[in-house]
CSV table of C-alpha atoms and ligand atoms in Angstrom, one decimal:
chain,number,residue,atom,x,y,z
D,1,UNK,CA,132.3,75.0,96.4
D,2,UNK,CA,130.0,76.3,93.6
D,3,UNK,CA,129.7,74.9,90.1
D,4,UNK,CA,131.3,76.9,87.3
D,5,UNK,CA,128.4,79.3,86.8
D,6,UNK,CA,128.2,80.1,90.6
D,7,UNK,CA,131.8,80.8,91.3
D,8,UNK,CA,134.1,83.8,91.4
D,9,UNK,CA,136.7,82.8,88.8
D,10,UNK,CA,140.2,83.9,88.9
D,11,UNK,CA,141.5,85.0,85.6
D,12,UNK,CA,144.8,83.8,84.5
D,13,UNK,CA,148.1,82.4,85.6
D,14,UNK,CA,151.5,83.6,84.3
D,15,UNK,CA,154.9,82.0,84.1
D,16,UNK,CA,158.3,83.0,82.7
D,17,UNK,CA,161.9,81.5,82.7
D,18,UNK,CA,165.2,82.9,81.4
D,19,UNK,CA,168.2,81.0,80.2
D,20,UNK,CA,167.2,77.4,80.9
D,21,UNK,CA,167.7,74.7,78.2
D,22,UNK,CA,164.3,73.2,78.9
D,23,UNK,CA,162.5,76.5,79.0
D,24,UNK,CA,159.3,75.3,77.1
D,25,UNK,CA,158.9,72.1,79.1
D,26,UNK,CA,159.5,73.9,82.4
D,27,UNK,CA,156.9,76.5,81.4
D,28,UNK,CA,154.4,73.8,80.5
D,29,UNK,CA,154.8,72.2,83.9
D,30,UNK,CA,154.5,75.6,85.6
D,31,UNK,CA,151.3,76.3,83.7
D,32,UNK,CA,150.0,72.9,84.7
D,33,UNK,CA,150.4,73.8,88.3
D,34,UNK,CA,148.6,77.0,87.6
D,35,UNK,CA,145.6,75.4,85.8
D,36,UNK,CA,143.2,76.5,88.6
D,37,UNK,CA,143.9,80.1,87.5
D,38,UNK,CA,142.4,79.6,84.1
D,39,UNK,CA,141.0,76.7,82.0
D,40,UNK,CA,139.8,78.4,78.8
D,41,UNK,CA,143.1,78.6,76.9
D,42,UNK,CA,146.8,78.3,77.3
D,43,UNK,CA,149.9,79.4,75.4
D,44,UNK,CA,153.7,79.6,75.4
D,45,UNK,CA,156.2,81.8,73.5
D,46,UNK,CA,159.9,81.1,73.4
D,47,UNK,CA,163.0,82.8,71.9
D,48,UNK,CA,165.8,80.7,70.5
D,49,UNK,CA,168.4,83.4,70.1
D,50,UNK,CA,167.2,84.2,66.5
D,51,UNK,CA,163.4,83.7,66.3
D,52,UNK,CA,160.3,83.7,68.5
D,53,UNK,CA,158.1,80.6,68.5
D,54,UNK,CA,154.5,80.5,69.7
D,55,UNK,CA,152.0,77.7,70.5
D,56,UNK,CA,148.6,78.8,71.7
D,57,UNK,CA,145.5,76.6,72.2
D,58,UNK,CA,142.0,76.8,73.5
D,59,UNK,CA,141.6,74.3,76.4
D,60,UNK,CA,143.7,72.8,79.2
D,61,UNK,CA,147.5,72.7,79.5
D,62,UNK,CA,147.5,68.9,79.6
D,63,UNK,CA,145.7,68.7,76.3
D,64,UNK,CA,147.8,71.4,74.7
D,65,UNK,CA,151.3,70.6,75.8
D,66,UNK,CA,151.5,66.9,76.7
D,67,UNK,CA,152.6,66.1,73.2
D,68,UNK,CA,156.5,66.2,73.0
D,69,UNK,CA,156.2,67.4,69.4
D,70,UNK,CA,154.5,70.6,70.5
D,71,UNK,CA,157.2,71.3,73.0
D,72,UNK,CA,159.8,70.5,70.3
D,73,UNK,CA,158.2,73.3,68.3
D,74,UNK,CA,159.2,75.7,71.1
D,75,UNK,CA,163.0,75.8,71.1
D,76,UNK,CA,165.0,78.3,73.0
D,77,UNK,CA,166.3,79.0,76.5
D,78,UNK,CA,163.7,81.7,77.4
D,79,UNK,CA,159.9,81.3,77.5
D,80,UNK,CA,156.8,82.8,78.9
D,81,UNK,CA,153.4,81.1,79.3
D,82,UNK,CA,149.8,81.9,80.2
D,83,UNK,CA,146.5,80.2,81.3
D,84,UNK,CA,143.4,82.2,80.6
D,85,UNK,CA,139.9,82.7,81.9
D,86,UNK,CA,138.5,85.6,80.0
D,87,UNK,CA,137.3,88.9,81.6
D,88,UNK,CA,137.8,91.3,78.7
D,89,UNK,CA,137.5,89.7,75.2
D,90,UNK,CA,135.7,86.6,74.2
D,91,UNK,CA,137.2,83.0,74.2
D,92,UNK,CA,138.7,82.9,70.7
D,93,UNK,CA,142.2,82.0,69.5
D,94,UNK,CA,143.1,85.6,68.8
D,95,UNK,CA,142.7,86.4,72.5
D,96,UNK,CA,144.8,83.5,73.7
D,97,UNK,CA,148.0,84.8,75.4
D,98,UNK,CA,150.9,85.4,75.3
D,99,UNK,CA,150.2,88.2,72.7
D,100,UNK,CA,153.1,88.8,70.4
D,101,UNK,CA,154.1,91.7,68.2
D,102,UNK,CA,157.2,92.8,66.2
D,103,UNK,CA,158.1,96.3,67.5
D,104,UNK,CA,161.2,98.6,67.2
D,105,UNK,CA,164.2,96.6,68.4
D,106,UNK,CA,162.6,93.2,67.8
D,107,UNK,CA,159.7,91.1,69.0
D,108,UNK,CA,157.9,91.4,72.3
D,109,UNK,CA,155.4,89.0,73.8
D,110,UNK,CA,153.4,89.7,77.0
D,111,UNK,CA,150.9,87.9,79.2
D,112,UNK,CA,148.7,89.3,82.0
D,113,UNK,CA,146.9,88.2,85.1
D,114,UNK,CA,144.4,90.9,86.2
D,115,UNK,CA,142.2,93.5,84.4
D,116,UNK,CA,143.0,97.0,83.3
D,117,UNK,CA,140.2,99.4,84.5
D,118,UNK,CA,141.1,101.9,81.7
D,119,UNK,CA,141.9,99.3,79.0
D,120,UNK,CA,138.9,100.0,76.9
D,121,UNK,CA,139.4,103.8,76.9
D,122,UNK,CA,143.1,103.4,76.0
D,123,UNK,CA,142.1,101.0,73.3
D,124,UNK,CA,139.6,103.5,71.9
D,125,UNK,CA,142.3,106.2,71.7
D,126,UNK,CA,144.7,103.8,70.0
D,127,UNK,CA,142.2,102.7,67.4
D,128,UNK,CA,141.1,106.3,66.7
D,129,UNK,CA,144.9,107.0,66.3
D,130,UNK,CA,145.1,104.2,63.6
D,131,UNK,CA,146.3,101.3,65.7
D,132,UNK,CA,145.3,97.9,64.2
D,133,UNK,CA,144.3,95.5,67.0
D,134,UNK,CA,144.7,91.7,66.7
D,135,UNK,CA,142.6,90.8,69.7
D,136,UNK,CA,139.7,92.1,71.9
D,137,UNK,CA,141.8,91.5,75.1
D,138,UNK,CA,142.6,94.5,77.3
D,139,UNK,CA,146.2,93.2,77.5
D,140,UNK,CA,146.9,94.1,73.9
D,141,UNK,CA,146.9,97.7,74.9
D,142,UNK,CA,150.3,97.2,76.6
D,143,UNK,CA,151.9,95.9,73.4
D,144,UNK,CA,150.7,99.1,71.6
D,145,UNK,CA,151.8,101.4,74.3
D,146,UNK,CA,155.3,99.9,74.4
D,147,UNK,CA,155.5,100.0,70.6
D,148,UNK,CA,154.5,103.7,70.5
D,149,UNK,CA,156.8,104.9,73.3
D,150,UNK,CA,159.4,107.4,72.2
D,151,UNK,CA,161.9,106.2,74.8
D,152,UNK,CA,165.0,104.4,73.6
D,153,UNK,CA,165.7,101.5,75.9
D,154,UNK,CA,163.1,98.7,76.0
D,155,UNK,CA,162.8,98.9,79.8
D,156,UNK,CA,162.0,102.7,79.6
D,157,UNK,CA,159.3,102.0,77.0
D,158,UNK,CA,157.8,99.2,79.1
D,159,UNK,CA,157.7,101.5,82.1
D,160,UNK,CA,156.3,104.3,79.9
D,161,UNK,CA,153.4,101.9,79.1
D,162,UNK,CA,152.9,100.9,82.7
D,163,UNK,CA,152.5,104.5,83.7
D,164,UNK,CA,149.5,104.8,81.4
D,165,UNK,CA,147.5,101.7,82.6
D,166,UNK,CA,145.2,101.4,85.6
D,167,UNK,CA,143.9,98.5,87.5
D,168,UNK,CA,145.3,95.2,88.5
D,169,UNK,CA,148.2,93.4,86.8
D,170,UNK,CA,150.8,90.8,87.2
D,171,UNK,CA,152.7,90.8,83.8
D,172,UNK,CA,155.4,88.6,82.3
D,173,UNK,CA,157.0,89.6,79.0
D,174,UNK,CA,159.8,88.3,76.7
D,175,UNK,CA,162.0,90.1,74.2
D,176,UNK,CA,165.1,88.9,72.3
D,177,UNK,CA,167.3,89.8,75.2
D,178,UNK,CA,165.3,89.5,78.4
D,179,UNK,CA,162.3,88.3,80.4
D,180,UNK,CA,160.5,91.1,82.3
D,181,UNK,CA,157.9,91.0,85.1
D,182,UNK,CA,155.8,93.7,86.7
D,183,UNK,CA,153.3,94.0,89.5
D,184,UNK,CA,150.7,96.8,89.8
D,185,UNK,CA,151.4,99.6,92.3
D,186,UNK,CA,149.1,97.9,94.9
D,187,UNK,CA,150.2,94.4,94.3
D,188,UNK,CA,146.6,93.3,93.8
D,189,UNK,CA,147.6,90.2,91.8
D,190,UNK,CA,150.4,87.9,92.9
D,191,UNK,CA,153.8,87.4,91.2
D,192,UNK,CA,156.8,85.4,92.7
D,193,UNK,CA,160.5,84.9,91.7
D,194,UNK,CA,162.0,81.5,91.7
D,195,UNK,CA,165.4,80.1,90.8
D,196,UNK,CA,166.3,76.7,89.2
D,197,UNK,CA,169.7,75.6,88.1
D,198,UNK,CA,170.9,79.2,88.4
D,199,UNK,CA,168.0,80.5,86.1
D,200,UNK,CA,165.4,82.9,87.3
D,201,UNK,CA,161.7,82.2,87.0
D,202,UNK,CA,158.6,84.3,87.4
D,203,UNK,CA,155.2,82.7,88.3
D,204,UNK,CA,151.8,83.7,89.7
D,205,UNK,CA,152.1,81.3,92.6
D,206,UNK,CA,154.8,79.3,94.4
D,207,UNK,CA,153.0,76.1,93.6
D,208,UNK,CA,154.4,76.6,90.0
D,209,UNK,CA,157.9,76.6,91.5
D,210,UNK,CA,157.3,73.6,93.6
D,211,UNK,CA,156.3,71.4,90.7
D,212,UNK,CA,159.7,72.0,88.9
D,213,UNK,CA,161.8,71.9,92.1
D,214,UNK,CA,162.6,75.6,91.9
D,215,UNK,CA,163.6,77.6,95.0
D,216,UNK,CA,161.3,80.4,96.0
D,217,UNK,CA,163.6,83.5,96.0
D,218,UNK,CA,160.9,86.1,97.0
D,219,UNK,CA,157.7,87.8,95.8
D,220,UNK,CA,157.8,90.7,93.3
D,221,UNK,CA,157.0,93.7,95.3
D,222,UNK,CA,154.0,96.0,94.6
D,223,UNK,CA,155.0,98.5,91.9
D,224,UNK,CA,158.2,96.6,91.1
D,225,UNK,CA,159.4,95.9,87.6
D,226,UNK,CA,162.0,93.1,87.3
D,227,UNK,CA,164.3,92.5,84.3
D,228,UNK,CA,166.0,89.2,83.9
D,229,UNK,CA,169.1,89.0,81.6
D,230,UNK,CA,172.3,87.2,81.3
D,231,UNK,CA,173.6,89.6,84.0
D,232,UNK,CA,171.1,88.4,86.5
D,233,UNK,CA,168.0,90.2,87.8
D,234,UNK,CA,167.5,94.0,88.2
D,235,UNK,CA,164.6,95.9,89.8
D,236,UNK,CA,163.0,99.2,89.0
D,237,UNK,CA,160.4,101.1,91.1
D,238,UNK,CA,158.8,103.6,88.7
D,239,UNK,CA,155.8,104.5,90.9
D,240,UNK,CA,155.5,106.6,94.0
D,241,UNK,CA,155.8,104.1,96.9
D,242,UNK,CA,152.5,103.0,98.6
D,243,UNK,CA,151.5,100.2,101.0
D,244,UNK,CA,150.7,96.9,99.3
D,245,UNK,CA,147.0,95.9,99.1
D,246,UNK,CA,146.8,92.4,97.7
D,247,UNK,CA,143.5,90.8,96.7
D,248,UNK,CA,142.2,89.2,99.9
D,249,UNK,CA,140.2,86.6,97.8
D,250,UNK,CA,143.5,85.1,96.7
D,251,UNK,CA,143.8,83.9,100.3
D,252,UNK,CA,140.2,82.9,100.7
D,253,UNK,CA,139.9,80.9,97.5
D,254,UNK,CA,141.9,81.7,94.3
D,255,UNK,CA,145.4,80.6,95.2
D,256,UNK,CA,146.2,76.9,95.7
D,257,UNK,CA,146.3,75.9,99.4
D,258,UNK,CA,149.9,74.8,99.1
D,259,UNK,CA,151.1,78.2,97.8
D,260,UNK,CA,152.8,80.8,100.0
D,261,UNK,CA,151.5,84.3,99.1
D,262,UNK,CA,153.3,87.4,100.1
D,263,UNK,CA,155.0,85.3,102.8
D,264,UNK,CA,151.7,83.9,104.2
D,265,UNK,CA,150.9,80.1,103.8
D,266,UNK,CA,147.4,79.9,102.2
D,267,UNK,CA,146.4,76.6,103.9
D,268,UNK,CA,147.0,77.8,107.5
D,269,UNK,CA,145.2,81.1,106.8
D,270,UNK,CA,142.1,79.3,105.5
D,271,UNK,CA,142.1,77.1,108.7
D,272,UNK,CA,142.4,80.3,110.7
D,273,UNK,CA,139.4,81.7,108.9
D,274,UNK,CA,137.4,78.6,109.9
D,275,UNK,CA,138.6,79.0,113.5
D,276,UNK,CA,137.5,82.7,113.6
D,277,UNK,CA,134.2,81.6,112.0
D,278,UNK,CA,133.6,79.1,114.8
D,279,UNK,CA,134.4,81.8,117.4
D,280,UNK,CA,132.1,84.3,115.9
D,281,UNK,CA,129.1,82.0,115.1
D,282,UNK,CA,128.1,79.7,118.0
D,283,UNK,CA,126.7,76.6,116.3
D,284,UNK,CA,125.0,73.5,117.8
D,285,UNK,CA,125.7,70.6,115.5
D,286,UNK,CA,126.8,67.0,115.5
D,287,UNK,CA,129.2,67.1,112.6
D,288,UNK,CA,131.2,69.6,110.5
D,289,UNK,CA,131.0,68.9,106.7
D,290,UNK,CA,133.3,70.7,104.3
D,291,UNK,CA,131.9,71.6,100.8
D,292,UNK,CA,134.9,70.2,98.8
D,293,UNK,CA,137.5,71.0,97.9
D,294,UNK,CA,137.8,74.7,98.7
D,295,UNK,CA,135.8,74.4,101.9
D,296,UNK,CA,138.1,71.8,103.5
D,297,UNK,CA,140.8,73.9,105.3
D,298,UNK,CA,138.2,76.3,106.8
D,299,UNK,CA,136.1,73.3,107.9
D,300,UNK,CA,139.1,71.7,109.6
D,301,UNK,CA,139.8,75.0,111.5
D,302,UNK,CA,136.1,75.3,112.4
D,303,UNK,CA,136.0,71.7,113.7
D,304,UNK,CA,139.2,72.2,115.8
D,305,UNK,CA,137.9,75.4,117.3
D,306,UNK,CA,134.3,74.3,118.0
D,307,UNK,CA,135.2,70.7,119.0
D,308,UNK,CA,132.5,69.4,116.7
D,309,UNK,CA,133.7,66.3,114.8
D,310,UNK,CA,134.9,66.8,111.2
D,311,UNK,CA,133.6,64.3,108.6
D,312,UNK,CA,133.4,64.0,104.8
D,313,UNK,CA,129.7,64.3,104.4
D,314,UNK,CA,130.0,65.2,100.7
D,315,UNK,CA,132.1,63.1,98.4
D,316,UNK,CA,133.6,64.9,95.3
D,317,UNK,CA,133.9,63.2,91.9
D,318,UNK,CA,137.2,64.5,90.5
D,319,UNK,CA,136.6,63.1,87.1
D,320,UNK,CA,133.6,65.2,86.1
D,321,UNK,CA,134.4,66.8,82.7
D,322,UNK,CA,133.1,70.0,81.3
D,323,UNK,CA,129.5,70.8,80.4
D,324,UNK,CA,129.7,68.8,77.1
D,325,UNK,CA,128.8,65.6,79.0
D,326,UNK,CA,125.5,67.1,80.1
D,327,UNK,CA,123.5,66.6,76.9
D,328,UNK,CA,120.0,67.5,78.3
D,329,UNK,CA,118.5,70.1,80.7
D,330,UNK,CA,117.4,67.3,83.1
D,331,UNK,CA,121.0,66.0,83.2
D,332,UNK,CA,122.3,69.6,83.6
D,333,UNK,CA,119.9,70.0,86.5
D,334,UNK,CA,121.8,67.1,88.1
D,335,UNK,CA,124.8,69.5,87.8
D,336,UNK,CA,125.9,69.4,91.5
D,337,UNK,CA,125.3,65.6,91.7
D,338,UNK,CA,127.7,65.1,88.8
D,339,UNK,CA,130.5,66.6,90.9
D,340,UNK,CA,129.3,65.8,94.5
D,341,UNK,CA,127.2,63.2,96.3
D,342,UNK,CA,126.0,63.0,99.8
D,343,UNK,CA,127.7,60.5,102.2
D,344,UNK,CA,124.5,59.2,103.8
D,345,UNK,CA,126.4,57.3,106.5
D,346,UNK,CA,127.8,60.6,107.8
D,347,UNK,CA,124.7,62.9,107.5
D,348,UNK,CA,121.6,60.8,108.1
D,349,UNK,CA,119.8,61.8,111.3
D,350,UNK,CA,122.5,64.4,112.1
D,351,UNK,CA,122.5,68.1,112.7
D,352,UNK,CA,125.2,69.1,110.2
D,353,UNK,CA,127.1,72.4,109.7
D,354,UNK,CA,128.3,72.9,106.1
D,355,UNK,CA,131.5,75.0,105.6
D,356,UNK,CA,132.2,76.8,102.4
D,357,UNK,CA,134.5,79.6,101.3
D,358,UNK,CA,132.0,82.0,99.7
D,359,UNK,CA,128.5,82.4,98.2
D,360,UNK,CA,128.1,84.2,94.9
D,361,UNK,CA,124.7,83.7,93.3
D,362,UNK,CA,123.7,81.0,95.8
D,363,UNK,CA,122.3,78.6,93.2
D,364,UNK,CA,124.7,75.8,94.1
D,365,UNK,CA,124.2,76.3,97.9
D,366,UNK,CA,120.5,75.6,97.3
D,367,UNK,CA,121.3,72.3,95.6
D,368,UNK,CA,123.9,71.3,98.3
D,369,UNK,CA,121.4,71.9,101.2
D,370,UNK,CA,118.7,70.0,99.3
D,371,UNK,CA,121.1,67.1,98.7
D,372,UNK,CA,121.9,67.0,102.5
D,373,UNK,CA,118.2,67.0,103.4
D,374,UNK,CA,117.5,64.2,100.9
D,375,UNK,CA,120.3,62.2,102.5
D,376,UNK,CA,118.5,62.4,105.8
D,377,UNK,CA,120.2,65.3,107.6
D,378,UNK,CA,118.0,66.4,110.6
D,379,UNK,CA,119.3,70.0,110.5
D,380,UNK,CA,121.5,71.8,108.0
D,381,UNK,CA,123.4,74.9,109.1
D,382,UNK,CA,125.6,76.8,106.7
D,383,UNK,CA,128.7,78.8,107.6
D,384,UNK,CA,130.8,80.8,105.1
D,385,UNK,CA,134.5,81.6,105.8
D,386,UNK,CA,134.3,85.0,104.1
D,387,UNK,CA,132.0,88.0,104.4
D,388,UNK,CA,129.0,88.4,102.0
D,389,UNK,CA,130.0,89.3,98.5
D,390,UNK,CA,128.0,92.5,97.7
D,391,UNK,CA,130.1,94.3,95.0
D,392,UNK,CA,131.4,93.2,91.6
D,393,UNK,CA,135.1,93.0,90.8
D,394,UNK,CA,136.9,94.9,88.1
D,395,UNK,CA,140.5,93.6,88.8
D,396,UNK,CA,140.6,90.3,87.0
D,397,UNK,CA,137.9,88.3,88.7
D,398,UNK,CA,134.8,87.2,86.7
D,399,UNK,CA,132.0,88.3,89.0
D,400,UNK,CA,128.4,88.5,88.1
D,401,UNK,CA,126.9,92.0,87.9
D,402,UNK,CA,125.8,93.3,91.2
D,403,UNK,CA,122.1,92.4,90.8
D,404,UNK,CA,123.1,88.7,90.5
D,405,UNK,CA,125.1,88.7,93.7
D,406,UNK,CA,122.8,87.1,96.3
D,407,UNK,CA,124.1,89.2,99.2
D,408,UNK,CA,123.7,92.4,97.2
D,409,UNK,CA,120.0,91.9,96.8
D,410,UNK,CA,119.0,89.8,100.0
D,411,UNK,CA,119.6,90.4,103.7
D,412,UNK,CA,120.8,87.5,105.9
D,413,UNK,CA,117.4,86.1,106.7
D,414,UNK,CA,116.3,86.3,103.0
D,415,UNK,CA,119.5,84.5,102.0
D,416,UNK,CA,118.8,81.8,104.6
D,417,UNK,CA,115.3,81.2,103.2
D,418,UNK,CA,116.5,81.3,99.6
D,419,UNK,CA,119.2,78.6,100.3
D,420,UNK,CA,116.8,76.6,102.5
D,421,UNK,CA,119.2,76.0,105.5
D,422,UNK,CA,118.2,76.2,109.2
D,423,UNK,CA,120.8,78.9,109.9
D,424,UNK,CA,123.3,80.9,107.9
D,425,UNK,CA,126.3,83.0,109.0
D,426,UNK,CA,129.3,84.6,107.3
D,427,UNK,CA,132.7,85.5,108.7
D,428,UNK,CA,132.8,89.2,109.6
D,429,UNK,CA,135.3,91.5,107.7
D,430,UNK,CA,137.2,92.1,111.0
D,431,UNK,CA,137.2,88.3,111.7
D,432,UNK,CA,138.7,87.8,108.2
D,433,UNK,CA,141.4,90.4,109.0
D,434,UNK,CA,142.1,88.7,112.3
D,435,UNK,CA,142.5,85.4,110.6
D,436,UNK,CA,145.0,87.1,108.3
D,437,UNK,CA,147.0,88.1,111.3
D,438,UNK,CA,145.9,91.7,111.5
D,439,UNK,CA,144.4,93.2,114.6
D,440,UNK,CA,141.4,94.5,112.5
D,441,UNK,CA,140.7,96.2,109.2
D,442,UNK,CA,142.3,99.7,109.0
D,443,UNK,CA,139.5,101.8,107.3
D,444,UNK,CA,141.9,104.6,106.5
D,445,UNK,CA,144.5,102.3,104.9
D,446,UNK,CA,143.0,98.8,104.4
D,447,UNK,CA,145.8,96.2,104.4
D,448,UNK,CA,144.1,94.3,101.5
D,449,UNK,CA,142.0,94.9,98.5
D,450,UNK,CA,138.6,93.7,99.7
D,451,UNK,CA,136.0,95.7,97.7
D,452,UNK,CA,133.8,92.7,96.8
D,453,UNK,CA,132.9,92.8,100.5
D,454,UNK,CA,133.3,96.5,101.2
D,455,UNK,CA,132.7,98.4,97.9
D,456,UNK,CA,136.0,100.2,98.6
D,457,UNK,CA,137.6,100.2,95.1
D,458,UNK,CA,141.4,100.9,95.5
D,459,UNK,CA,142.0,102.5,92.0
D,460,UNK,CA,140.1,104.7,89.5
D,461,UNK,CA,137.5,102.8,87.5
D,462,UNK,CA,137.7,104.7,84.2
D,463,UNK,CA,135.9,102.1,82.1
D,464,UNK,CA,133.1,101.4,84.7
D,465,UNK,CA,129.8,103.2,84.0
D,466,UNK,CA,129.0,105.3,87.0
D,467,UNK,CA,125.2,104.7,86.6
D,468,UNK,CA,125.0,100.9,86.0
D,469,UNK,CA,128.3,100.1,87.8
D,470,UNK,CA,128.9,97.8,84.9
D,471,UNK,CA,132.4,97.4,83.4
D,472,UNK,CA,132.7,98.8,79.9
D,473,UNK,CA,129.1,99.9,79.9
D,474,UNK,CA,129.7,103.7,79.7
D,475,UNK,CA,128.5,105.3,76.4
D,476,UNK,CA,132.1,105.5,75.2
D,477,UNK,CA,132.9,101.9,76.1
D,478,UNK,CA,129.6,100.6,74.6
D,479,UNK,CA,130.5,102.1,71.2
D,480,UNK,CA,133.9,100.5,71.4
D,481,UNK,CA,132.5,97.1,72.4
D,482,UNK,CA,130.0,97.3,69.5
D,483,UNK,CA,133.0,98.1,67.3
D,484,UNK,CA,135.2,95.2,68.5
D,485,UNK,CA,132.3,92.8,68.7
W,1,SF4,S1,136.9,92.4,94.4
W,1,SF4,FE1,139.0,92.8,95.3
W,1,SF4,S2,139.1,91.4,96.9
W,1,SF4,FE2,137.5,90.7,95.7
W,1,SF4,S3,138.3,89.3,94.3
W,1,SF4,FE3,138.4,91.3,93.3
W,1,SF4,S4,140.4,92.1,93.7
W,1,SF4,FE4,140.0,90.5,95.1
């Protein structure tokens, strides 16, 4: 666990339903289940057979859609919805998704999980060509590319647009006749198909199907475009086939533990990561303590494999609000203690081994170790159920720039000293792949996207400045960013 500033943040959850009388209410519930994928803003667009309706808000799903009158403003049997945590484009209402536009043939709204690695360059070309952009989000490029396609059928124009974008995407869109979904050629971001009362549903994770009692039909394949109409569901594969490389961090942290991702149950995989970690890192300790909540499954696996008892040495306060309740720096400094407190009865006088899913900047790990020592722990060992994060992400995850990644600028011993623990160890990349059920990582064809550990970026990075390695920092992109503000 890290506090908001010291965490990799997944950007965005998407949801869509076609032909259901309660489309808006179902979408709101689905988004509620996907709240962990984005807390900055949320939105729903519906079509009632004649008109499109849109409700978009900054803030959480519960605050936005718990009022029945808002849902009543969203009539129609088809809907799409989105939760956002921004990567490209600041947190303002004009960037809240779904983004909608009237185009030839009627309206089209789209929402996106992921990040386009050539979105800024495409946008520059569109603006130079006279396009008028309503937002600063990379997703809007897709609206323009569909609108400008010379193809006749909507699906051909949509595919035309997909062929021009790079990077990671799980997309859900709605027109006056259909709901569409698409997953990037590597399947980096997840997208699943569900069915409820004979209606098809698209969602980022199966937990969004569970909450509404929908059946999990299957996952959208990498490079697949699905079209849902009254006739049912049809598939298109517009890209040359290639092996899937889903983001391995979805399994480590992003997806909810109760979700099934690409046929793999998240909870059991995280336990397996903890078991591999115990096998790889012999640890002498009296008690295993998870850093809640995300460290819990791996800690259970670690305890089972090592035989060291598992105890809740850290208690999480689930009612901590956002930063606005931290009025002064001294209160903010208490940050971690607002969310977590040491369970002295468990840790006092003990050699404890803390289990967490990852370390980003390391600032929160420092506070957690200090809290354990102040609660009387005799020794504090730290074990991380993923390899060191050494490279930034450009595929929809808000990672600090490389210089702010602790493992990119410190070796293991320096990290141990910085965090202040007695020993520190990370799961190896091959240990992670074994926990995922693979023999080991195949360096020629890695089975997952794992570049935050390996630096092996799976797609071109057009908008990434080769020198600084920063996204949108190339001379071309800087001028555009200056332009869009
Ligand atoms: S860098 Fe790759 S593996 Fe890491 S979070 Fe991003 S997409 Fe996932």
